[in-house]
């Protein structure tokens, strides 16, 4: 039996046994015993400057590694500040464990100082949550929390710990096994359905692979590549799946959806078999659902049975871990490969010719100007410097979409963004988490001038821990994505989108103890980015881009994905 310890030390013991070596948090009244125990513990606590950012940083850590990220907050306002991050992790299926302090057990329900019903508030935005009732329960609860967060479809789990539980004395009892009646993880996939899927794939004339964040969560990139190569099929990866198939793979088309490429969306629309892997048929991908992939038989592989048929009823549903399913499916495909007939060969050749033609017809073309920095130019320069190797986190808005279009990722866990929730303020704290997870990596935090101003307090965290993050602000002077919608759909009545009074970036960076610079000339872009990367410490680069550029292609809300607006309306020539 272990030595006598208080609940705070026991919690740290649990975290250490789960392999946690670093977590993100902010202290307060009821977590005082926990922070006291941390004082001389080897686990590293990273003090962020706002609890929301503790959650985002834990997500950045988890997204960059696949490990469970951990964050911590005090009761009441500390816990409620975590909520956006929890929803974000829930939407994107990111494994995190959030620990919150709670008022002492005997005060619960008395409207005590800094009491909030954290359990109730977070019930709908966590995969599971706990209120720890006694110290004896603590190890079981914490180990279960890690198991639930990381197994099946990953997600956030919250553990609310009353102050008296932190203070109570007891012995850590190892948890031998975790049995959770009612929590079933289906991993293997149904053998018969896997065979049906293989048959459908071989019969297809126009197969198309639609791969998402589930591939990254399951570490199934190798299996995805194998599938694509066995079939010789074109493949797209969603915003959440970028990097799941290397961008330089010959079968990779690009990203589909609202701001996806013409070729990706046309491929989705005209395929006859759609192979959907670890995706959830999100509305930003499908556009008008009734018109989505109208000619396709759909094979849908997902670990979460609730996703199957949620938005599109599949012809072949397979519930399972996409890595395990693909391993078996690839084997069946290899065993059942039919004799290649002339008909099959020419059908496949014709399909690829169409894909290539769509790519050539409307490529995601570089946009560069001599007089002003175009946003796309900025993304292309970041792409050039990264060479597919850097971690790029983004905030939410136009810059996020341009980054997704123009920065190429050759491996998973390099592109980190808030996909489902679209939470502004995500980029910088996520970069902090990612840089702690991968100190060996060049990390860009690519943010808009709006989102950046939501996360400015974290500049102190960057400085305090000497994180060499390259913060690049795509500064268009507007809440760009909202301005774009106002321009296109609200008669250009720009309402509450202008961001004036932006701070002097050189002074702002200097105030936090590092270097910063503003540029606005195209010729300055490449050298300034290089200078930022060469700097051993953090760097804040404010890139003033053309303010009125819009992201294209664009599928207007409610449109089918083949009804893309490909570019700005051309001015009509007025006869003289
Ligand atoms: C927390 C939050 N509030 C509001 C929004 C709505 N929203 C989506 S994009 C956007 C504009 C973002 O502006 P900026 O950060 O400057 O990026 P840009 O679009 O210009 O690249 C807004 C306000 C959001 N996504 N998240």
Coordinates of C-alpha atoms and ligand atoms in Angstrom, one line a residue:
X1 CA 0.0 0.0 0.0
X2 CA 1.2 3.5 -0.8
X3 CA 2.0 6.0 1.9
X4 CA -0.6 8.3 3.5
X5 CA -1.3 11.3 1.3
X6 CA -3.9 14.0 0.8
X7 CA -6.3 14.0 -2.2
X8 CA -4.2 16.7 -4.0
X9 CA -1.1 14.5 -3.9
X10 CA -3.3 11.5 -4.9
X11 CA -4.5 13.3 -7.9
X12 CA -1.0 14.1 -8.9
X13 CA -0.1 10.4 -8.4
X14 CA -3.0 9.5 -10.7
X15 CA -1.8 12.0 -13.4
X16 CA 1.8 10.7 -13.1
X17 CA 0.6 7.1 -13.6
X18 CA -1.3 8.2 -16.7
X19 CA 2.0 9.5 -18.1
X20 CA 1.1 13.2 -17.7
X21 CA 4.3 15.3 -17.6
X22 CA 2.9 18.7 -18.4
X23 CA -0.5 20.4 -18.0
X24 CA -2.1 23.8 -18.3
X25 CA -4.0 25.6 -15.7
X26 CA -4.9 28.6 -13.5
X27 CA -5.2 28.4 -9.7
X28 CA -7.8 29.7 -7.3
X29 CA -9.3 29.3 -3.8
X30 CA -10.5 25.7 -3.8
X31 CA -7.6 24.4 -5.8
X32 CA -5.1 25.8 -3.2
X33 CA -4.4 22.3 -1.8
X34 CA -3.7 21.0 -5.3
X35 CA -1.4 23.8 -6.2
X36 CA 0.4 23.3 -2.9
X37 CA 1.0 19.7 -3.7
X38 CA 2.3 20.8 -7.2
X39 CA 4.9 23.0 -5.5
X40 CA 7.4 20.2 -5.3
X41 CA 6.0 17.7 -7.8
X42 CA 7.9 16.8 -11.0
X43 CA 4.8 17.2 -13.2
X44 CA 5.1 20.5 -15.0
X45 CA 2.3 23.0 -14.6
X46 CA 2.0 25.7 -17.3
X47 CA 0.4 28.9 -16.0
X48 CA -1.7 30.3 -18.8
X49 CA -3.4 33.7 -18.4
X50 CA -7.1 32.6 -18.9
X51 CA -8.7 29.3 -18.2
X52 CA -10.2 29.1 -21.7
X53 CA -6.6 29.1 -23.0
X54 CA -5.7 26.3 -20.6
X55 CA -8.3 24.2 -22.4
X56 CA -7.2 25.3 -25.8
X57 CA -3.5 24.6 -24.9
X58 CA -4.4 21.1 -23.6
X59 CA -6.1 20.6 -27.0
X60 CA -3.1 21.8 -28.9
X61 CA -1.0 19.4 -26.9
X62 CA -3.4 16.5 -27.6
X63 CA -3.8 17.4 -31.3
X64 CA 0.0 17.5 -31.8
X65 CA 0.6 14.2 -30.1
X66 CA -2.5 12.0 -29.8
X67 CA -2.0 11.9 -26.1
X68 CA -4.6 13.1 -23.6
X69 CA -4.1 16.8 -22.9
X70 CA -4.8 18.0 -19.3
X71 CA -6.1 21.4 -18.0
X72 CA -7.1 22.6 -14.6
X73 CA -9.2 25.4 -13.2
X74 CA -10.7 26.5 -10.0
X75 CA -14.4 26.4 -9.1
X76 CA -17.0 28.9 -10.3
X77 CA -15.6 31.4 -12.9
X78 CA -12.5 29.2 -13.5
X79 CA -14.6 26.3 -14.4
X80 CA -17.1 28.2 -16.5
X81 CA -14.2 29.8 -18.4
X82 CA -13.3 26.3 -19.6
X83 CA -16.6 25.7 -21.3
X84 CA -15.7 27.0 -24.8
X85 CA -12.7 24.8 -24.8
X86 CA -14.7 21.8 -23.7
X87 CA -17.2 22.3 -26.5
X88 CA -14.4 22.7 -28.9
X89 CA -12.8 19.4 -27.9
X90 CA -16.2 17.7 -28.0
X91 CA -16.9 19.0 -31.6
X92 CA -13.5 17.9 -32.9
X93 CA -13.2 14.7 -30.8
X94 CA -10.1 15.7 -29.0
X95 CA -9.0 13.7 -25.9
X96 CA -8.6 16.0 -22.9
X97 CA -9.2 15.7 -19.2
X98 CA -10.2 18.8 -17.4
X99 CA -9.8 19.0 -13.6
X100 CA -11.9 21.6 -11.8
X101 CA -12.0 22.5 -8.1
X102 CA -15.3 22.6 -6.4
X103 CA -16.4 24.1 -3.1
X104 CA -16.3 21.8 -0.1
X105 CA -18.9 19.0 -0.2
X106 CA -20.9 20.3 2.7
X107 CA -21.3 23.7 0.9
X108 CA -22.5 22.3 -2.4
X109 CA -25.9 23.7 -3.1
X110 CA -25.6 26.6 -0.7
X111 CA -24.6 29.2 -3.3
X112 CA -21.2 29.3 -1.6
X113 CA -18.6 31.8 -2.8
X114 CA -17.4 30.7 -6.3
X115 CA -19.8 27.9 -6.5
X116 CA -21.1 26.9 -9.9
X117 CA -22.9 23.7 -10.9
X118 CA -19.9 22.6 -13.0
X119 CA -21.2 19.1 -13.3
X120 CA -24.6 20.3 -14.7
X121 CA -23.0 23.1 -16.8
X122 CA -20.6 20.7 -18.5
X123 CA -22.8 17.7 -18.9
X124 CA -23.7 18.5 -22.5
X125 CA -20.2 19.6 -23.5
X126 CA -18.2 16.6 -22.3
X127 CA -18.1 13.0 -23.3
X128 CA -18.4 12.3 -19.6
X129 CA -18.1 14.2 -16.4
X130 CA -17.7 13.4 -12.7
X131 CA -18.2 15.0 -9.4
X132 CA -15.9 13.2 -6.9
X133 CA -17.8 12.4 -3.8
X134 CA -15.1 10.9 -1.6
X135 CA -11.3 10.4 -1.7
X136 CA -11.7 6.7 -2.1
X137 CA -13.3 7.3 -5.5
X138 CA -10.6 9.6 -6.7
X139 CA -8.2 7.1 -8.4
X140 CA -11.0 5.1 -10.0
X141 CA -12.6 8.3 -11.4
X142 CA -9.3 9.8 -12.7
X143 CA -8.2 6.6 -14.4
X144 CA -11.7 6.1 -15.9
X145 CA -11.6 9.7 -17.1
X146 CA -8.4 9.1 -19.1
X147 CA -9.7 5.8 -20.4
X148 CA -13.0 7.4 -21.6
X149 CA -11.2 10.5 -23.0
X150 CA -8.9 8.4 -25.2
X151 CA -10.9 5.3 -26.1
X152 CA -13.5 5.0 -28.8
X153 CA -14.4 8.4 -30.2
X154 CA -12.0 10.6 -28.2
X155 CA -13.4 13.6 -26.3
X156 CA -13.2 15.8 -23.2
X157 CA -13.9 14.4 -19.7
X158 CA -14.2 16.6 -16.7
X159 CA -13.4 15.7 -13.1
X160 CA -14.8 18.1 -10.5
X161 CA -13.0 17.8 -7.2
X162 CA -14.4 19.4 -4.0
X163 CA -11.9 21.1 -1.7
X164 CA -12.4 18.7 1.1
X165 CA -11.5 15.8 -1.2
X166 CA -8.2 17.5 -2.0
X167 CA -7.6 17.8 1.8
X168 CA -8.7 14.4 3.0
X169 CA -6.0 11.8 3.8
X170 CA -5.9 8.3 2.3
X171 CA -3.8 5.8 0.5
X172 CA -3.6 5.5 -3.3
X173 CA -5.0 2.1 -4.3
X174 CA -4.1 1.1 -7.8
X175 CA -7.0 0.6 -10.2
X176 CA -6.8 -2.9 -11.5
X177 CA -9.4 -2.8 -14.3
X178 CA -12.0 -0.5 -15.7
X179 CA -15.4 -1.9 -16.3
X180 CA -18.0 0.6 -17.6
X181 CA -21.3 -1.1 -18.2
X182 CA -23.0 0.7 -21.0
X183 CA -19.8 2.1 -22.5
X184 CA -19.0 -0.1 -25.5
X185 CA -16.3 0.6 -27.9
X186 CA -16.7 -1.2 -31.2
X187 CA -13.3 -1.6 -32.8
X188 CA -13.1 -4.4 -35.3
X189 CA -15.9 -3.6 -37.8
X190 CA -18.3 -6.2 -39.1
X191 CA -16.6 -8.8 -41.3
X192 CA -19.5 -9.2 -43.7
X193 CA -19.8 -5.4 -44.1
X194 CA -16.0 -5.1 -44.8
X195 CA -16.4 -7.7 -47.6
X196 CA -19.4 -5.8 -49.0
X197 CA -17.4 -2.6 -48.9
X198 CA -14.5 -4.2 -50.7
X199 CA -16.8 -5.6 -53.4
X200 CA -18.4 -2.2 -53.9
X201 CA -15.0 -0.5 -54.2
X202 CA -13.9 -3.0 -56.9
X203 CA -17.1 -2.5 -58.8
X204 CA -16.9 1.3 -58.7
X205 CA -16.1 3.2 -61.8
X206 CA -15.6 6.5 -60.1
X207 CA -14.5 5.8 -56.5
X208 CA -13.7 8.8 -54.3
X209 CA -12.2 8.8 -50.8
X210 CA -13.5 11.3 -48.3
X211 CA -11.2 11.2 -45.2
X212 CA -11.5 13.2 -42.0
X213 CA -10.2 13.9 -38.6
X214 CA -11.1 10.3 -37.5
X215 CA -8.1 9.1 -39.6
X216 CA -5.8 11.4 -37.5
X217 CA -7.4 10.4 -34.2
X218 CA -7.0 6.7 -35.0
X219 CA -3.4 7.2 -36.3
X220 CA -4.6 5.5 -39.5
X221 CA -2.6 7.6 -42.1
X222 CA -0.6 4.6 -43.3
X223 CA -3.7 2.5 -43.8
X224 CA -5.4 5.4 -45.6
X225 CA -2.5 5.7 -48.0
X226 CA -2.5 2.0 -48.6
X227 CA -6.2 2.0 -49.4
X228 CA -5.9 4.9 -51.8
X229 CA -3.0 3.2 -53.6
X230 CA -4.6 -0.2 -53.8
X231 CA -7.7 1.3 -55.3
X232 CA -5.9 4.0 -57.3
X233 CA -8.7 6.3 -56.1
X234 CA -8.6 10.1 -55.8
X235 CA -8.9 11.3 -52.2
X236 CA -9.9 14.5 -50.3
X237 CA -9.2 15.3 -46.7
X238 CA -11.5 17.6 -44.7
X239 CA -10.4 20.6 -42.7
X240 CA -9.9 18.3 -39.8
X241 CA -8.2 15.7 -41.8
X242 CA -5.5 17.8 -43.6
X243 CA -2.2 15.9 -43.4
X244 CA -3.9 12.5 -43.0
X245 CA -2.9 11.9 -46.6
X246 CA 0.3 13.7 -47.6
X247 CA -0.5 16.8 -49.6
X248 CA 2.3 15.7 -52.0
X249 CA 0.7 12.3 -52.6
X250 CA -0.3 11.9 -56.3
X251 CA -3.9 10.8 -55.4
X252 CA -4.5 13.8 -53.1
X253 CA -7.0 16.2 -54.6
X254 CA -7.4 18.9 -51.8
X255 CA -10.0 19.9 -49.3
X256 CA -13.7 19.7 -50.1
X257 CA -16.6 21.8 -48.8
X258 CA -17.6 25.5 -48.5
X259 CA -14.2 26.7 -49.3
X260 CA -12.9 23.6 -50.8
X261 CA -11.5 23.3 -54.3
X262 CA -13.5 22.9 -57.5
X263 CA -12.0 19.5 -58.2
X264 CA -12.7 18.2 -54.7
X265 CA -16.3 19.3 -54.8
X266 CA -16.9 18.1 -58.3
X267 CA -15.3 14.8 -57.5
X268 CA -17.7 14.4 -54.5
X269 CA -20.6 15.3 -56.7
X270 CA -19.8 12.9 -59.6
X271 CA -18.4 9.8 -57.9
X272 CA -20.3 6.6 -57.9
X273 CA -18.8 5.2 -54.7
X274 CA -18.0 7.5 -51.8
X275 CA -15.6 6.0 -49.2
X276 CA -16.2 8.1 -46.1
X277 CA -13.6 7.4 -43.4
X278 CA -13.7 9.0 -40.0
X279 CA -15.9 11.9 -41.1
X280 CA -19.3 13.2 -40.0
X281 CA -20.8 14.6 -43.2
X282 CA -20.5 18.1 -41.6
X283 CA -22.7 20.8 -43.3
X284 CA -19.6 22.8 -44.2
X285 CA -18.5 19.8 -46.3
X286 CA -21.8 18.5 -47.7
X287 CA -23.5 21.8 -48.5
X288 CA -27.2 21.2 -49.2
X289 CA -27.4 17.6 -48.0
X290 CA -30.1 16.5 -50.5
X291 CA -27.8 17.4 -53.4
X292 CA -24.7 15.9 -51.8
X293 CA -22.9 13.1 -53.8
X294 CA -26.2 12.3 -55.6
X295 CA -24.9 9.4 -57.7
X296 CA -22.9 7.7 -55.0
X297 CA -23.3 4.6 -53.0
X298 CA -21.8 5.4 -49.6
X299 CA -19.5 3.3 -47.5
X300 CA -19.1 5.0 -44.0
X301 CA -16.6 3.8 -41.5
X302 CA -16.7 5.5 -38.0
X303 CA -16.1 4.4 -34.5
X304 CA -19.1 6.2 -33.2
X305 CA -22.3 4.4 -34.1
X306 CA -24.2 7.7 -33.6
X307 CA -22.5 9.1 -36.7
X308 CA -23.7 6.4 -39.0
X309 CA -26.8 7.6 -40.8
X310 CA -26.9 10.9 -38.8
X311 CA -26.7 13.1 -41.9
X312 CA -26.5 10.6 -44.8
X313 CA -27.7 7.1 -44.8
X314 CA -24.8 4.8 -45.9
X315 CA -25.2 1.8 -48.2
X316 CA -22.5 0.0 -46.3
X317 CA -22.1 1.1 -42.6
X318 CA -19.1 -0.1 -40.7
X319 CA -18.8 0.8 -37.0
X320 CA -15.2 0.4 -35.9
X321 CA -11.8 1.9 -35.3
X322 CA -10.8 3.2 -38.8
X323 CA -7.3 1.9 -38.4
X324 CA -8.3 -1.6 -37.6
X325 CA -11.1 -1.6 -40.2
X326 CA -8.8 -0.3 -42.9
X327 CA -6.1 -2.9 -42.0
X328 CA -8.7 -5.6 -42.6
X329 CA -10.3 -3.9 -45.6
X330 CA -6.9 -3.5 -47.3
X331 CA -6.2 -7.2 -46.8
X332 CA -9.6 -8.1 -48.3
X333 CA -9.1 -5.7 -51.2
X334 CA -5.7 -7.2 -52.0
X335 CA -7.2 -10.7 -51.8
X336 CA -10.2 -9.9 -54.0
X337 CA -8.5 -7.7 -56.6
X338 CA -10.3 -8.6 -59.8
X339 CA -8.6 -9.3 -63.1
X340 CA -8.2 -5.8 -64.7
X341 CA -10.5 -5.7 -67.7
X342 CA -10.1 -3.2 -70.5
X343 CA -13.5 -1.8 -69.4
X344 CA -12.3 -1.2 -65.9
X345 CA -9.1 0.3 -67.0
X346 CA -10.7 2.8 -69.3
X347 CA -13.4 3.7 -66.8
X348 CA -10.7 4.5 -64.2
X349 CA -8.6 6.4 -66.7
X350 CA -11.7 8.5 -67.7
X351 CA -12.4 9.3 -64.0
X352 CA -8.8 10.5 -63.5
X353 CA -9.0 12.6 -66.6
X354 CA -12.1 14.3 -65.3
X355 CA -10.4 15.0 -61.9
X356 CA -7.3 16.4 -63.7
X357 CA -9.5 18.5 -65.9
X358 CA -11.4 20.0 -62.9
X359 CA -8.0 20.7 -61.2
X360 CA -6.7 22.4 -64.3
X361 CA -9.9 24.3 -65.0
X362 CA -10.1 26.0 -61.6
X363 CA -7.0 25.4 -59.6
X364 CA -6.5 27.0 -56.2
X365 CA -4.4 29.6 -58.0
X366 CA -1.8 31.7 -56.3
X367 CA -2.8 35.3 -56.0
X368 CA 0.1 37.8 -55.8
X369 CA 0.2 41.5 -56.3
X370 CA 3.1 44.0 -56.7
X371 CA 1.4 46.7 -54.6
X372 CA -0.2 44.9 -51.6
X373 CA 0.3 41.6 -49.8
X374 CA -2.4 39.2 -50.8
X375 CA -3.5 36.8 -48.1
X376 CA -2.9 33.9 -50.4
X377 CA 0.7 35.1 -50.9
X378 CA 1.2 35.0 -47.2
X379 CA 0.0 31.4 -47.0
X380 CA 2.2 30.4 -49.9
X381 CA 5.3 31.9 -48.2
X382 CA 4.4 30.0 -44.9
X383 CA 4.0 26.9 -47.0
X384 CA 7.4 27.4 -48.6
X385 CA 9.1 27.9 -45.2
X386 CA 7.3 25.0 -43.7
X387 CA 8.0 22.5 -46.5
X388 CA 5.1 20.4 -45.1
X389 CA 7.0 20.0 -41.8
X390 CA 6.1 22.9 -39.5
X391 CA 3.1 22.8 -37.1
X392 CA 0.7 25.5 -38.1
X393 CA -2.1 26.4 -35.7
X394 CA -4.8 28.8 -36.9
X395 CA -7.5 30.9 -35.5
X396 CA -10.9 31.1 -37.1
X397 CA -11.9 33.1 -40.2
X398 CA -10.6 33.9 -43.6
X399 CA -7.0 33.3 -42.7
X400 CA -7.9 29.8 -41.5
X401 CA -9.6 29.0 -44.9
X402 CA -6.7 30.4 -46.9
X403 CA -4.2 28.4 -44.8
X404 CA -6.2 25.2 -45.3
X405 CA -6.2 25.9 -49.1
X406 CA -2.5 26.9 -49.5
X407 CA -0.4 25.5 -46.7
X408 CA 0.4 21.9 -47.5
X409 CA 0.8 19.2 -44.8
X410 CA 2.7 16.0 -45.5
X411 CA 2.0 14.4 -42.1
X412 CA -0.8 14.3 -39.6
X413 CA -0.9 16.4 -36.4
X414 CA 0.7 19.4 -38.1
X415 CA -2.4 21.4 -38.9
X416 CA -4.2 22.4 -35.7
X417 CA -7.4 24.4 -35.9
X418 CA -10.8 24.7 -34.3
X419 CA -12.9 22.9 -37.0
X420 CA -16.3 22.1 -35.6
X421 CA -16.8 25.0 -33.1
X422 CA -14.8 27.6 -35.0
X423 CA -13.7 29.3 -31.8
X424 CA -11.8 32.5 -32.3
X425 CA -8.9 32.8 -29.8
X426 CA -7.9 29.2 -30.4
X427 CA -4.7 29.7 -32.5
X428 CA -2.2 31.1 -30.0
X429 CA -3.0 29.0 -26.9
X430 CA -3.2 25.9 -29.2
X431 CA 0.3 26.8 -30.4
X432 CA 1.5 27.0 -26.8
X433 CA 0.2 23.5 -26.2
X434 CA 1.7 22.2 -29.4
X435 CA 5.1 23.7 -28.7
X436 CA 5.2 22.1 -25.3
X437 CA 4.3 18.8 -26.9
X438 CA 6.8 19.2 -29.7
X439 CA 9.7 21.4 -28.6
X440 CA 11.6 20.1 -31.6
X441 CA 9.2 21.7 -34.1
X442 CA 8.8 25.0 -35.8
X443 CA 5.4 26.2 -34.7
X444 CA 3.5 29.0 -36.5
X445 CA 0.5 30.5 -34.7
X446 CA -1.4 32.0 -37.7
X447 CA -4.1 34.3 -36.4
X448 CA -6.4 37.0 -37.6
X449 CA -6.3 40.5 -36.2
X450 CA -9.6 39.7 -34.5
X451 CA -8.7 36.4 -33.0
X452 CA -5.3 37.6 -31.9
X453 CA -6.9 40.3 -29.8
X454 CA -8.8 37.6 -28.0
X455 CA -5.6 35.8 -27.0
X456 CA -3.2 38.7 -26.3
X457 CA -2.8 37.8 -22.6
X458 CA -1.1 34.6 -23.7
X459 CA 1.9 36.6 -25.0
X460 CA 2.9 36.5 -21.3
X461 CA 2.9 32.7 -21.3
X462 CA 4.9 32.6 -24.5
X463 CA 7.5 34.9 -23.0
X464 CA 7.5 33.3 -19.5
X465 CA 8.3 29.9 -20.9
X466 CA 10.5 31.1 -23.7
X467 CA 8.4 29.4 -26.4
X468 CA 9.9 30.1 -29.8
X469 CA 6.4 30.4 -31.5
X470 CA 6.2 32.4 -34.6
X471 CA 3.0 34.4 -34.3
X472 CA 1.9 35.6 -37.7
X473 CA -1.1 38.0 -37.8
X474 CA -2.9 38.2 -41.0
X475 CA -4.1 41.7 -40.5
X476 CA -6.8 42.8 -42.9
X477 CA -8.2 45.4 -40.5
X478 CA -11.6 43.6 -40.3
X479 CA -13.3 40.7 -38.9
X480 CA -12.7 39.4 -42.4
X481 CA -14.9 36.4 -42.7
X482 CA -17.9 38.3 -41.3
X483 CA -17.1 41.3 -43.5
X484 CA -17.0 38.9 -46.5
X485 CA -20.5 37.6 -45.7
X486 CA -21.8 41.2 -45.2
X487 CA -20.3 42.2 -48.5
X488 CA -21.7 39.2 -50.5
X489 CA -25.1 38.6 -48.8
X490 CA -26.0 41.9 -46.9
X491 CA -25.4 44.5 -49.6
X492 CA -22.0 45.4 -48.3
X493 CA -23.6 47.0 -45.3
X494 CA -20.5 46.6 -43.1
X495 CA -21.7 46.5 -39.5
X496 CA -19.4 46.2 -36.5
X497 CA -16.6 44.5 -38.4
X498 CA -14.0 47.2 -38.6
X499 CA -11.0 46.6 -36.3
X500 CA -9.4 50.0 -35.8
X501 CA -7.1 50.8 -32.9
X502 CA -4.9 47.8 -33.5
X503 CA -1.9 48.0 -31.2
X504 CA 1.6 48.8 -32.4
X505 CA 3.0 45.4 -32.8
X506 CA 6.7 46.3 -32.3
X507 CA 5.8 47.9 -29.0
X508 CA 3.4 45.2 -28.0
X509 CA 6.1 42.5 -28.5
X510 CA 8.7 44.6 -26.8
X511 CA 6.4 45.1 -23.8
X512 CA 6.4 41.3 -23.5
X513 CA 10.1 41.1 -24.0
X514 CA 10.5 39.9 -27.6
X515 CA 10.7 41.1 -31.1
X516 CA 7.9 42.1 -33.4
X517 CA 7.4 43.9 -36.7
X518 CA 4.8 45.2 -39.1
X519 CA 5.1 44.8 -42.8
X520 CA 2.8 45.8 -45.7
X521 CA 4.9 45.4 -48.9
X522 CA 4.9 42.2 -50.9
X523 CA 8.7 42.4 -51.2
X524 CA 9.1 42.4 -47.4
X525 CA 7.1 39.2 -46.9
X526 CA 9.6 36.4 -47.6
X527 CA 12.5 38.1 -45.8
X528 CA 10.4 39.0 -42.8
X529 CA 9.1 35.5 -42.4
X530 CA 12.6 34.2 -42.7
X531 CA 13.8 36.6 -40.1
X532 CA 11.0 35.5 -37.7
X533 CA 12.0 31.8 -38.2
X534 CA 15.7 32.6 -37.7
X535 CA 14.9 34.3 -34.4
X536 CA 15.7 31.8 -31.6
X537 CA 12.8 33.0 -29.4
X538 CA 9.2 34.0 -30.1
X539 CA 8.4 36.5 -32.9
X540 CA 5.3 38.6 -33.6
X541 CA 4.9 39.4 -37.3
X542 CA 2.0 41.6 -38.2
X543 CA 1.3 41.2 -41.9
X544 CA -1.0 43.9 -43.3
X545 CA -2.8 42.3 -46.2
X546 CA -5.3 43.6 -48.7
X547 CA -8.4 44.3 -46.7
X548 CA -11.2 43.4 -49.2
X549 CA -10.0 40.0 -50.4
X550 CA -12.6 37.3 -50.2
X551 CA -12.1 33.5 -49.9
X552 CA -13.0 31.6 -53.0
X553 CA -14.3 29.2 -54.1
X554 CA -17.3 29.6 -51.9
X555 CA -20.5 27.6 -51.6
X556 CA -23.1 30.0 -50.4
X557 CA -25.1 28.8 -47.4
X558 CA -27.8 26.3 -48.5
X559 CA -26.1 25.7 -51.8
X560 CA -25.0 22.4 -53.3
X561 CA -21.3 21.9 -53.3
X562 CA -21.1 21.9 -57.0
X563 CA -22.7 25.4 -57.0
X564 CA -19.5 27.1 -56.1
X565 CA -18.9 30.8 -56.6
X566 CA -15.4 30.6 -58.1
X567 CA -14.3 34.2 -57.8
X568 CA -15.4 37.8 -57.4
X569 CA -18.1 39.0 -59.8
X570 CA -16.3 40.4 -62.9
X571 CA -16.9 44.0 -63.6
X572 CA -19.3 44.5 -66.5
X573 CA -17.7 46.6 -69.3
X574 CA -19.8 49.7 -70.0
X575 CA -19.9 50.5 -73.7
X576 CA -18.5 53.9 -74.5
Ligands
LIG1 C1 -15.4 33.4 -30.3 C2 -16.0 33.7 -31.6 N1 -16.8 34.8 -31.8 C3 -17.3 35.1 -33.0 C4 -17.1 34.3 -34.0 C5 -17.7 34.6 -35.4 N2 -16.6 34.9 -36.4 C6 -16.2 33.9 -37.3 S1 -15.0 34.4 -38.3 C7 -15.0 35.9 -37.5 C8 -14.0 37.0 -38.0 C9 -12.6 36.7 -37.6 O1 -11.8 37.8 -37.8 P1 -10.3 37.8 -37.8 O2 -9.8 37.1 -36.5 O3 -9.7 39.1 -38.0 O4 -9.9 36.8 -39.0 P2 -10.2 37.0 -40.5 O5 -11.5 36.4 -40.9 O6 -10.1 38.4 -40.9 O7 -9.1 36.2 -41.2 C10 -15.9 36.0 -36.5 C11 -16.2 37.3 -35.7 C12 -16.3 33.1 -33.8 N3 -16.0 32.3 -34.8 N4 -15.8 32.9 -32.6

